[in-house]
Amino acid sequence: MPPVSPKASSTQRTSSFPAHSTNRSVCFLATTFITLVLLLFLLQIETLKSSLSSSSFSWPFFQLHKDESPCHDAAAELNRTRSILRDLVTFLPLRDVRVSESPRSGRGWFMSSMNDTFEDDDDDAQHLYFPSQASNGRLLCLSARDVSDGTKNSYALAWREALPRDAALLPGLTFISDTYYDHGNMWHGISAITPFVSWHQRKQCAAPDRWVLFHRGELRTRMGGWVQAVAEAAIGEVRIEDFKEHGDGPSCFEQAVVFRHEWAMKKTRKRQVYDMIRCKARSRCGVAAEAVGSKAAVRMTLLLRPGSRSFKNESAVIRIFERECEKVDGCTVKVAWSNNMTFCDQVKLMSETDVVASPHGAQLANLLLMDRNSSIMEFYPRGWRERAGAGQYVFRWMADGAGMQHKGSWWDPQGEECQSTDKTPPCIPFYKNRQIGHDEVYFAGWAAKVLADAKEHKLKEASYGGRSPEVGSAPCPCS
């Protein structure tokens, strides 16, 4: 007899049993197994019910009443789950004092548990957006009404279906700004709102339903007048939230974008944003291209200020610049004080300025309203060069970002010396409010050089048949 393969042998053994007998055996075993599993499951449930009923602690997911089955009421179970999620919402201090001394490092000290994100290209400022993948689809909620202590204000993330108890849901888009400085000062304020202008333009001109402002985590309910006028010209109506109409509970936002790192925007993108601000401000104030003046004229403005950092002898300084201007064909000089002009007065003045000469101060933020390649001359009191630190160069940086020509600075070498050896206060306040002297010979030579350069640029521009494109009649972005 030939050998039998294992496969054939196995087949023979299996086929030796009747087919109907095998099927009955399998069904019997399966039925027995399922019955045992169900009995064990029901026994466990009854044991758990007894345990829960005899205990003071009750876990909502497992509460089963005598007249209910485990699948009795899905809606009730959903409500119990929602209640648990509400109770799990955790509020954290808006201002993290652990890193408050180094707000520019790491994730920042405002909402410090969250990491910033960039857009697809990284030339814009970092920001936070809610709801997003980074927030796991959760909304941002704030309990933040304190105006003097940011550690008493708090934030949390919550799903829309399970907002914190007594929370108000604020519909639409909210712009949330925190700045290490403030929203009142022209320079600090424009730095804080510029990222929002950029985001507005990138997002098909999406405008916010409200603004929420913080300064070092403390709630603020107003912007400086000039800053708000710029924001409204560039984006639209500014409605600043104070939370007074939403009860005592937290407020959650249907959509929110948060900027807290305004310094991260790259120069190329910042220049585009400044162009948009300039265009929209001129449009808002009715400054037409035809009103700007002769293409070849050189227009100088002395933008002065009263009080601190004013010139000791304004009339002498004015005479120096007027005399040098008279030597340049087509040159005119205007003298203005920033404290007695409306926003639109300032927009019109700077639209008609090729060279601005001004003491260091917030009024120089108006330089972004000038045409590209315009010139800036800046003056400081004694002590600033040695004691004021990097902050004294903010308008040099702003001019560079806006496409202007910063033509240098003059630091007054004369004046009273601070007697303190400490380079921090009291010397900084001492020098900050000093007045500025003048040097007739230096001012005359400096003005002559800057005016000559401006004249050359204007003639070259005229020879090419036009002025800077942002002054023209083309529609502004987001018009």
mmCIF file of C-alpha atoms in Angstrom, residues 383 386-389 418-432:
data_model
loop_
_atom_site.group_PDB
_atom_site.id
_atom_site.type_symbol
_atom_site.label_atom_id
_atom_site.label_comp_id
_atom_site.label_asym_id
_atom_site.label_seq_id
_atom_site.Cartn_x
_atom_site.Cartn_y
_atom_site.Cartn_z
ATOM 1 C CA GLY A 383 21.500 111.121 28.637
ATOM 2 C CA GLU A 386 23.959 106.292 27.419
ATOM 3 C CA ARG A 387 20.971 105.347 29.569
ATOM 4 C CA ALA A 388 17.834 104.711 27.476
ATOM 5 C CA GLY A 389 18.809 101.329 26.044
ATOM 6 C CA CYS A 418 22.048 112.616 36.664
ATOM 7 C CA GLN A 419 24.022 112.074 39.862
ATOM 8 C CA SER A 420 22.958 108.478 40.437
ATOM 9 C CA THR A 421 25.436 105.759 39.453
ATOM 10 C CA ASP A 422 22.586 103.318 38.839
ATOM 11 C CA LYS A 423 21.698 102.959 35.145
ATOM 12 C CA THR A 424 18.096 102.119 36.026
ATOM 13 C CA PRO A 425 15.667 104.569 37.719
ATOM 14 C CA PRO A 426 15.991 107.241 39.007
ATOM 15 C CA CYS A 427 18.196 108.242 36.035
ATOM 16 C CA ILE A 428 15.844 107.071 33.270
ATOM 17 C CA PRO A 429 12.893 109.242 34.421
ATOM 18 C CA PHE A 430 15.336 112.084 34.978
ATOM 19 C CA TYR A 431 16.552 112.026 31.369
ATOM 20 C CA LYS A 432 13.235 111.003 29.828
#
